[in-house]
């Protein structure tokens, strides 16, 4: 007859594990209490024995004899004279003394019978008469068993633990002590450093092979080998101090790679009670057990990583002291790397929000390496997040962190907002709304226009098309738009709080840069207030040059988007940029040229109808002067912007003529572009730039000096004419210490040598040269002392 008893499933084991753990905990507590009680009793007995031994003072042998002689003499003196007693009375007294009883006892005395004898007994004999153990019943210990479930409820089950004899325990203790003494008696072999290193390498190799075997088994069959994850995770608690750090790091990384490979592409939800009660197929049950085991092990793994980071942050060591504090820092760095990888690789899986809560506070960590790791992970997550769920979760946590720490965070925390993919999704949404949607035929139209066979084919075709559409459109566009709107609202709330409450914070550059990028998505209602705040920040003078450029860029992004409908004159921003252009030079401000080029593009190219001719002429003249003292890539970008000016505004060729137009003199030191009389000057800087050492700068200068034509011999190549100024600035950058275009290598010239033929036309001169060259030169010794004597005689 076959045994119908089935192996309990993983789900059933999980269900009863709580009761098991409670019973195990109670039994463990009972064992600890009984062991502690037994230890206290033994210590008490030991203390009494020591106290008795100390109180007993040894006497020399001669003193003891003297004391006995003195005591005998005293007894003889106290005794009654026997001569005065009869023989019968004496015999009776001796018999009574031998038979001591209650009748012969002195009732007035509190001392026991034969007290003198007991007084003279030795202390050792008294201690020997003490019973070795108490005549009491041993305490009964209970062992908690698995409970029985009845109709009335759960009935707890217990069992008495059998108590061993005390004598047997004492024998076992003595045997253990003897074994320990024997073991300590033999000294351990002393290993040389080479032997210790070889032993460590061998242990490490064994651990590596074990990790590799477990990992390959899990990856080959995840469904059946999911329990081996627990065995691999247990190696995170490696106790061997020689290899503990390396083994734990290897296990962390191995588990991270395993979870990245075997994790499904969906979120696993817990089963409901109704789903657990229903009967399912074996394959479905196996899949459920795999999912439950995967989620539980993934949770425990994340808890281990979190605990490692907390121990390092709080400078705590475990009781075992296997790993030092310095090694804990390396473990914490590996744990942070694993969390960052999981944050980017598994944004759809369980506990992703928990990973976000762990990673975001580490973006402001004191360790620069950990801070950069976390910031880069969040940037990658923003770049690859197409749906918006993960981005929304990260933005919420960052906003709460900035507010909770009173705006005392690193600027890099807010700079990650620049990598949000909101602009692309909005543009994609507009194009998809314009595209016509697929329309299916109704049932009436089919009956009217199609035959029976055609309707059957049409039905199958429409079903296939619907499945394809569902596969392509994983998320509805309305839901995506809603997520992005909520994300942007949180970002702008964070920015506006900093603008309002922390204007002197180091976060201001990141805030202004973020406003410059997302300004076109701000609601029109906030435009007036935001422009007033930006202008007040510039006028206060507390901003750096780069921050003021970001303010200008933000303002013009606002006005170039939805702000076209507003009647606002941004003349103050034009004036500020014109006034501060000469702050740029070939030094550290060279990187700010990129922001200036972006500002000029937004201020003139996208608002050319609102720009006057005088303003355009003033900026063209000042930019040409600025190009003289910049690096080559910045000069190329500025000249490319001047080319756009000359092609966009028709009367810019006035500056190529020497004759002045109108009245007045050009005032280069005036900070007002409208009133500096720029029409009365000329672009003499282009002649200097045509002699520049950079070939591209020379090409642009020659091109602008003839009026920037689009055709003809003086026109630029397509590579230079069709690229924007910011792209040319990056293309000709010298950050890598390289020159673009590369400098041609110079071939070394050969030295000129005289030939043996006649070099000179004059024959006499040739003869004298040959005569001197053929003569042997005799070197005579030089006598400087003789020469000095001759000079002194003179």
Short mmCIF file of C-alpha atoms in Angstrom, two decimals, residues 341-666:
data_model
loop_
_atom_site.label_atom_id
_atom_site.label_comp_id
_atom_site.label_asym_id
_atom_site.label_seq_id
_atom_site.Cartn_x
_atom_site.Cartn_y
_atom_site.Cartn_z
CA UNK A 341 22.72 48.22 -8.99
CA UNK A 342 19.40 46.84 -7.74
CA UNK A 343 17.86 50.33 -7.78
CA UNK A 344 18.66 50.70 -11.49
CA UNK A 345 18.16 47.08 -12.60
CA UNK A 346 14.91 46.21 -10.75
CA UNK A 347 12.69 49.32 -10.65
CA UNK A 348 9.58 47.16 -11.20
CA UNK A 349 10.17 44.57 -8.47
CA UNK A 350 9.18 44.43 -4.82
CA UNK A 351 10.80 46.62 -2.15
CA UNK A 352 11.98 49.20 -4.71
CA UNK A 353 10.65 52.04 -2.56
CA UNK A 354 12.60 50.65 0.39
CA UNK A 355 15.81 50.78 -1.67
CA UNK A 356 15.01 54.41 -2.61
CA UNK A 357 14.59 55.32 1.06
CA UNK A 358 18.02 53.78 1.76
CA UNK A 359 19.87 55.32 -1.21
CA UNK A 360 18.61 58.93 -1.18
CA UNK A 361 19.98 59.90 2.29
CA UNK A 362 23.37 58.47 1.25
CA UNK A 363 23.53 61.05 -1.57
CA UNK A 364 24.58 63.57 1.10
CA UNK A 365 27.01 61.24 2.86
CA UNK A 366 30.34 62.56 4.10
CA UNK A 367 32.16 59.94 2.02
CA UNK A 368 32.58 61.37 -1.47
CA UNK A 369 32.73 57.93 -3.09
CA UNK A 370 29.41 56.76 -1.61
CA UNK A 371 27.75 60.09 -2.42
CA UNK A 372 28.86 59.92 -6.07
CA UNK A 373 27.75 56.29 -6.37
CA UNK A 374 24.24 57.11 -5.15
CA UNK A 375 23.92 60.25 -7.32
CA UNK A 376 25.02 58.34 -10.44
CA UNK A 377 22.53 55.55 -9.70
CA UNK A 378 19.66 58.04 -9.37
CA UNK A 379 20.70 59.74 -12.63
CA UNK A 380 20.68 56.40 -14.47
CA UNK A 381 17.27 55.61 -13.01
CA UNK A 382 15.86 58.95 -14.23
CA UNK A 383 17.33 58.48 -17.72
CA UNK A 384 15.92 54.99 -18.26
CA UNK A 385 12.57 55.46 -16.51
CA UNK A 386 9.98 55.70 -19.27
CA UNK A 387 6.84 55.23 -17.18
CA UNK A 388 7.52 57.63 -14.32
CA UNK A 389 6.68 55.53 -11.24
CA UNK A 390 10.27 55.20 -10.01
CA UNK A 391 11.08 58.85 -10.79
CA UNK A 392 8.07 60.03 -8.80
CA UNK A 393 9.13 57.94 -5.78
CA UNK A 394 12.71 59.28 -5.84
CA UNK A 395 11.58 62.91 -6.26
CA UNK A 396 9.23 62.59 -3.27
CA UNK A 397 11.99 61.24 -1.02
CA UNK A 398 14.50 63.90 -2.18
CA UNK A 399 11.99 66.69 -1.53
CA UNK A 400 11.34 65.36 1.98
CA UNK A 401 15.09 65.02 2.62
CA UNK A 402 15.82 68.63 1.57
CA UNK A 403 13.04 69.98 3.72
CA UNK A 404 13.83 67.71 6.69
CA UNK A 405 17.49 68.74 6.80
CA UNK A 406 16.63 72.43 6.52
CA UNK A 407 18.20 72.74 3.03
CA UNK A 408 21.60 71.58 4.35
CA UNK A 409 22.37 69.05 1.59
CA UNK A 410 24.87 68.76 -1.24
CA UNK A 411 24.04 70.67 -4.47
CA UNK A 412 24.47 67.38 -6.39
CA UNK A 413 21.23 66.13 -4.79
CA UNK A 414 19.19 68.78 -6.64
CA UNK A 415 21.26 68.53 -9.83
CA UNK A 416 19.92 65.01 -10.42
CA UNK A 417 16.55 66.64 -11.26
CA UNK A 418 18.13 67.83 -14.53
CA UNK A 419 18.15 64.22 -15.78
CA UNK A 420 14.38 63.73 -15.59
CA UNK A 421 12.87 62.57 -18.90
CA UNK A 422 9.86 64.81 -18.77
CA UNK A 423 10.60 67.03 -21.76
CA UNK A 424 10.93 64.12 -24.20
CA UNK A 425 7.73 62.47 -22.99
CA UNK A 426 5.78 65.69 -23.37
CA UNK A 427 7.02 66.12 -26.93
CA UNK A 428 6.21 62.49 -27.70
CA UNK A 429 2.74 62.94 -26.29
CA UNK A 430 1.99 65.87 -28.58
CA UNK A 431 3.00 63.91 -31.67
CA UNK A 432 0.94 60.92 -30.61
CA UNK A 433 -2.15 63.05 -30.00
CA UNK A 434 -1.91 64.44 -33.53
CA UNK A 435 -1.59 60.97 -35.13
CA UNK A 436 -4.93 59.37 -36.18
CA UNK A 437 -6.12 56.50 -34.03
CA UNK A 438 -7.10 53.04 -35.32
CA UNK A 439 -10.85 52.66 -35.77
CA UNK A 440 -12.59 49.29 -35.82
CA UNK A 441 -15.84 48.50 -37.70
CA UNK A 442 -19.10 48.09 -35.76
CA UNK A 443 -21.32 45.02 -35.98
CA UNK A 444 -23.94 46.80 -38.13
CA UNK A 445 -21.31 47.96 -40.60
CA UNK A 446 -20.01 44.41 -40.91
CA UNK A 447 -23.49 42.98 -41.56
CA UNK A 448 -24.17 45.60 -44.17
CA UNK A 449 -20.89 45.60 -46.10
CA UNK A 450 -19.31 42.16 -45.58
CA UNK A 451 -20.30 38.59 -46.31
CA UNK A 452 -20.34 35.84 -43.68
CA UNK A 453 -16.87 34.56 -44.56
CA UNK A 454 -15.47 38.08 -44.70
CA UNK A 455 -16.95 38.87 -41.27
CA UNK A 456 -15.25 35.79 -39.85
CA UNK A 457 -11.87 36.81 -41.27
CA UNK A 458 -12.41 40.41 -40.13
CA UNK A 459 -13.16 39.30 -36.59
CA UNK A 460 -9.92 37.31 -36.37
CA UNK A 461 -7.95 40.19 -37.89
CA UNK A 462 -9.34 42.74 -35.40
CA UNK A 463 -8.60 40.41 -32.48
CA UNK A 464 -4.97 40.13 -33.59
CA UNK A 465 -4.69 43.90 -34.03
CA UNK A 466 -6.07 44.53 -30.53
CA UNK A 467 -3.50 42.16 -29.02
CA UNK A 468 -0.72 43.94 -30.90
CA UNK A 469 -1.93 47.32 -29.68
CA UNK A 470 -2.04 46.07 -26.09
CA UNK A 471 1.51 44.77 -26.41
CA UNK A 472 2.80 48.08 -27.78
CA UNK A 473 0.98 50.43 -25.42
CA UNK A 474 1.97 49.11 -22.01
CA UNK A 475 0.75 52.21 -20.18
CA UNK A 476 -1.94 54.66 -21.08
CA UNK A 477 -0.75 58.10 -22.11
CA UNK A 478 -3.13 59.83 -19.72
CA UNK A 479 -1.68 57.98 -16.76
CA UNK A 480 1.86 58.80 -17.87
CA UNK A 481 1.00 62.49 -18.25
CA UNK A 482 -0.54 62.48 -14.77
CA UNK A 483 2.61 60.98 -13.25
CA UNK A 484 4.87 63.54 -14.95
CA UNK A 485 2.64 66.40 -13.84
CA UNK A 486 2.80 65.25 -10.23
CA UNK A 487 6.58 64.82 -10.45
CA UNK A 488 7.07 68.33 -11.83
CA UNK A 489 4.84 69.82 -9.15
CA UNK A 490 7.05 68.34 -6.41
CA UNK A 491 10.21 69.57 -8.20
CA UNK A 492 8.88 73.12 -8.51
CA UNK A 493 7.67 73.15 -4.90
CA UNK A 494 11.22 72.25 -3.81
CA UNK A 495 12.71 74.97 -6.04
CA UNK A 496 10.28 77.67 -4.86
CA UNK A 497 10.88 76.83 -1.18
CA UNK A 498 14.61 77.35 -1.63
CA UNK A 499 14.04 80.61 -3.56
CA UNK A 500 11.81 81.85 -0.77
CA UNK A 501 13.59 80.63 2.40
CA UNK A 502 17.23 79.89 1.52
CA UNK A 503 18.41 82.45 -1.02
CA UNK A 504 21.98 82.36 0.36
CA UNK A 505 22.16 78.60 0.29
CA UNK A 506 24.75 76.77 -1.90
CA UNK A 507 21.76 75.09 -3.54
CA UNK A 508 20.89 78.26 -5.49
CA UNK A 509 22.96 77.41 -8.62
CA UNK A 510 21.27 74.00 -8.89
CA UNK A 511 17.84 75.60 -8.37
CA UNK A 512 18.40 78.26 -11.05
CA UNK A 513 19.79 75.66 -13.46
CA UNK A 514 16.73 73.49 -12.90
CA UNK A 515 14.37 76.42 -13.42
CA UNK A 516 16.19 77.24 -16.67
CA UNK A 517 15.53 73.72 -17.94
CA UNK A 518 11.91 73.25 -16.81
CA UNK A 519 10.75 76.88 -17.04
CA UNK A 520 8.66 76.22 -20.16
CA UNK A 521 6.54 73.75 -18.14
CA UNK A 522 5.69 76.17 -15.30
CA UNK A 523 2.12 77.34 -14.98
CA UNK A 524 1.48 80.82 -16.44
CA UNK A 525 0.05 82.01 -13.12
CA UNK A 526 3.51 81.98 -11.51
CA UNK A 527 5.34 83.88 -14.29
CA UNK A 528 5.02 87.42 -12.91
CA UNK A 529 6.09 86.51 -9.37
CA UNK A 530 8.95 84.34 -10.63
CA UNK A 531 10.35 87.06 -12.90
CA UNK A 532 10.24 89.56 -10.02
CA UNK A 533 12.14 87.12 -7.77
CA UNK A 534 14.77 86.44 -10.46
CA UNK A 535 15.36 90.15 -11.09
CA UNK A 536 15.64 90.87 -7.36
CA UNK A 537 18.24 88.12 -7.05
CA UNK A 538 20.32 89.65 -9.86
CA UNK A 539 19.96 93.20 -8.49
CA UNK A 540 20.99 92.14 -4.98
CA UNK A 541 24.54 91.39 -6.21
CA UNK A 542 24.91 88.36 -3.95
CA UNK A 543 25.01 85.86 -6.80
CA UNK A 544 28.05 84.63 -8.62
CA UNK A 545 28.45 85.25 -12.34
CA UNK A 546 27.30 81.74 -13.25
CA UNK A 547 24.23 82.01 -11.01
CA UNK A 548 23.24 85.34 -12.58
CA UNK A 549 23.55 83.74 -16.04
CA UNK A 550 21.21 80.97 -14.90
CA UNK A 551 18.74 83.62 -13.70
CA UNK A 552 18.79 85.28 -17.13
CA UNK A 553 18.41 81.95 -18.91
CA UNK A 554 15.45 80.99 -16.69
CA UNK A 555 13.72 84.30 -17.32
CA UNK A 556 14.00 84.02 -21.10
CA UNK A 557 12.93 80.36 -21.12
CA UNK A 558 9.78 81.49 -19.32
CA UNK A 559 9.14 84.31 -21.79
CA UNK A 560 9.90 82.24 -24.90
CA UNK A 561 7.39 79.49 -24.08
CA UNK A 562 3.95 80.18 -22.74
CA UNK A 563 5.12 83.67 -21.74
CA UNK A 564 4.72 84.97 -25.30
CA UNK A 565 1.18 86.01 -24.41
CA UNK A 566 2.45 88.19 -21.53
CA UNK A 567 3.30 91.82 -22.17
CA UNK A 568 6.60 91.93 -20.26
CA UNK A 569 9.71 93.84 -21.37
CA UNK A 570 12.87 92.02 -20.21
CA UNK A 571 15.15 95.00 -20.89
CA UNK A 572 16.73 94.66 -17.42
CA UNK A 573 18.00 91.19 -18.26
CA UNK A 574 19.46 92.37 -21.63
CA UNK A 575 21.26 95.19 -19.83
CA UNK A 576 22.70 92.92 -17.16
CA UNK A 577 24.09 90.46 -19.71
CA UNK A 578 25.55 93.27 -21.86
CA UNK A 579 27.19 94.78 -18.78
CA UNK A 580 28.79 91.52 -17.57
CA UNK A 581 30.03 90.12 -20.89
CA UNK A 582 33.58 91.37 -20.30
CA UNK A 583 33.75 89.31 -17.09
CA UNK A 584 34.51 86.34 -19.34
CA UNK A 585 38.11 85.53 -20.21
CA UNK A 586 40.40 82.65 -21.07
CA UNK A 587 40.73 81.58 -17.42
CA UNK A 588 38.29 79.84 -15.12
CA UNK A 589 35.21 81.60 -16.56
CA UNK A 590 35.76 79.98 -19.95
CA UNK A 591 33.26 77.24 -19.03
CA UNK A 592 30.55 79.88 -18.52
CA UNK A 593 30.68 80.68 -22.26
CA UNK A 594 28.30 77.77 -22.92
CA UNK A 595 25.59 79.35 -20.74
CA UNK A 596 26.17 82.74 -22.41
CA UNK A 597 25.72 81.16 -25.85
CA UNK A 598 22.46 79.56 -24.68
CA UNK A 599 21.27 82.94 -23.32
CA UNK A 600 22.09 84.70 -26.61
CA UNK A 601 20.23 82.04 -28.59
CA UNK A 602 17.08 82.44 -26.46
CA UNK A 603 17.34 86.26 -26.28
CA UNK A 604 17.87 86.96 -29.98
CA UNK A 605 17.15 83.92 -32.15
CA UNK A 606 13.81 83.04 -30.53
CA UNK A 607 12.74 86.66 -29.87
CA UNK A 608 14.06 88.42 -32.97
CA UNK A 609 10.80 90.30 -33.51
CA UNK A 610 11.03 91.90 -30.07
CA UNK A 611 14.72 92.97 -30.43
CA UNK A 612 15.60 96.45 -31.76
CA UNK A 613 18.36 97.14 -34.28
CA UNK A 614 20.42 99.26 -31.84
CA UNK A 615 20.43 96.41 -29.29
CA UNK A 616 21.56 93.85 -31.89
CA UNK A 617 24.36 96.14 -33.17
CA UNK A 618 25.63 96.78 -29.62
CA UNK A 619 25.77 93.06 -28.80
CA UNK A 620 27.47 92.25 -32.14
CA UNK A 621 30.22 94.80 -31.48
CA UNK A 622 30.79 93.70 -27.87
CA UNK A 623 30.88 90.00 -28.79
CA UNK A 624 33.49 90.69 -31.51
CA UNK A 625 35.66 92.47 -28.95
CA UNK A 626 35.12 89.59 -26.49
CA UNK A 627 36.36 87.02 -29.05
CA UNK A 628 39.86 88.56 -28.93
CA UNK A 629 40.67 87.39 -25.39
CA UNK A 630 39.01 83.95 -25.19
CA UNK A 631 40.22 80.43 -25.83
CA UNK A 632 39.83 79.13 -29.42
CA UNK A 633 36.70 77.05 -28.76
CA UNK A 634 34.99 80.03 -27.08
CA UNK A 635 36.03 82.36 -29.92
CA UNK A 636 34.56 79.92 -32.46
CA UNK A 637 31.26 79.82 -30.52
CA UNK A 638 31.07 83.62 -30.23
CA UNK A 639 31.85 84.13 -33.95
CA UNK A 640 29.20 81.54 -34.85
CA UNK A 641 26.69 83.58 -32.81
CA UNK A 642 27.80 86.75 -34.66
CA UNK A 643 27.17 84.92 -37.94
CA UNK A 644 23.59 84.21 -36.82
CA UNK A 645 23.17 87.92 -35.93
CA UNK A 646 24.36 89.08 -39.35
CA UNK A 647 22.04 86.66 -41.15
CA UNK A 648 19.03 87.31 -38.94
CA UNK A 649 19.13 91.10 -38.71
CA UNK A 650 19.42 92.78 -42.17
CA UNK A 651 21.36 95.95 -41.31
CA UNK A 652 24.27 94.40 -39.46
CA UNK A 653 26.61 95.08 -42.41
CA UNK A 654 26.76 98.72 -41.24
CA UNK A 655 29.61 97.70 -38.97
CA UNK A 656 31.66 96.48 -41.96
CA UNK A 657 31.81 100.04 -43.34
CA UNK A 658 34.18 102.73 -42.04
CA UNK A 659 31.71 105.56 -42.53
CA UNK A 660 29.55 106.42 -39.53
CA UNK A 661 25.77 106.34 -39.71
CA UNK A 662 23.88 109.10 -37.95
CA UNK A 663 25.14 111.37 -35.18
CA UNK A 664 27.09 110.59 -32.06
CA UNK A 665 30.23 108.67 -31.12
CA UNK A 666 30.45 105.05 -30.08
#
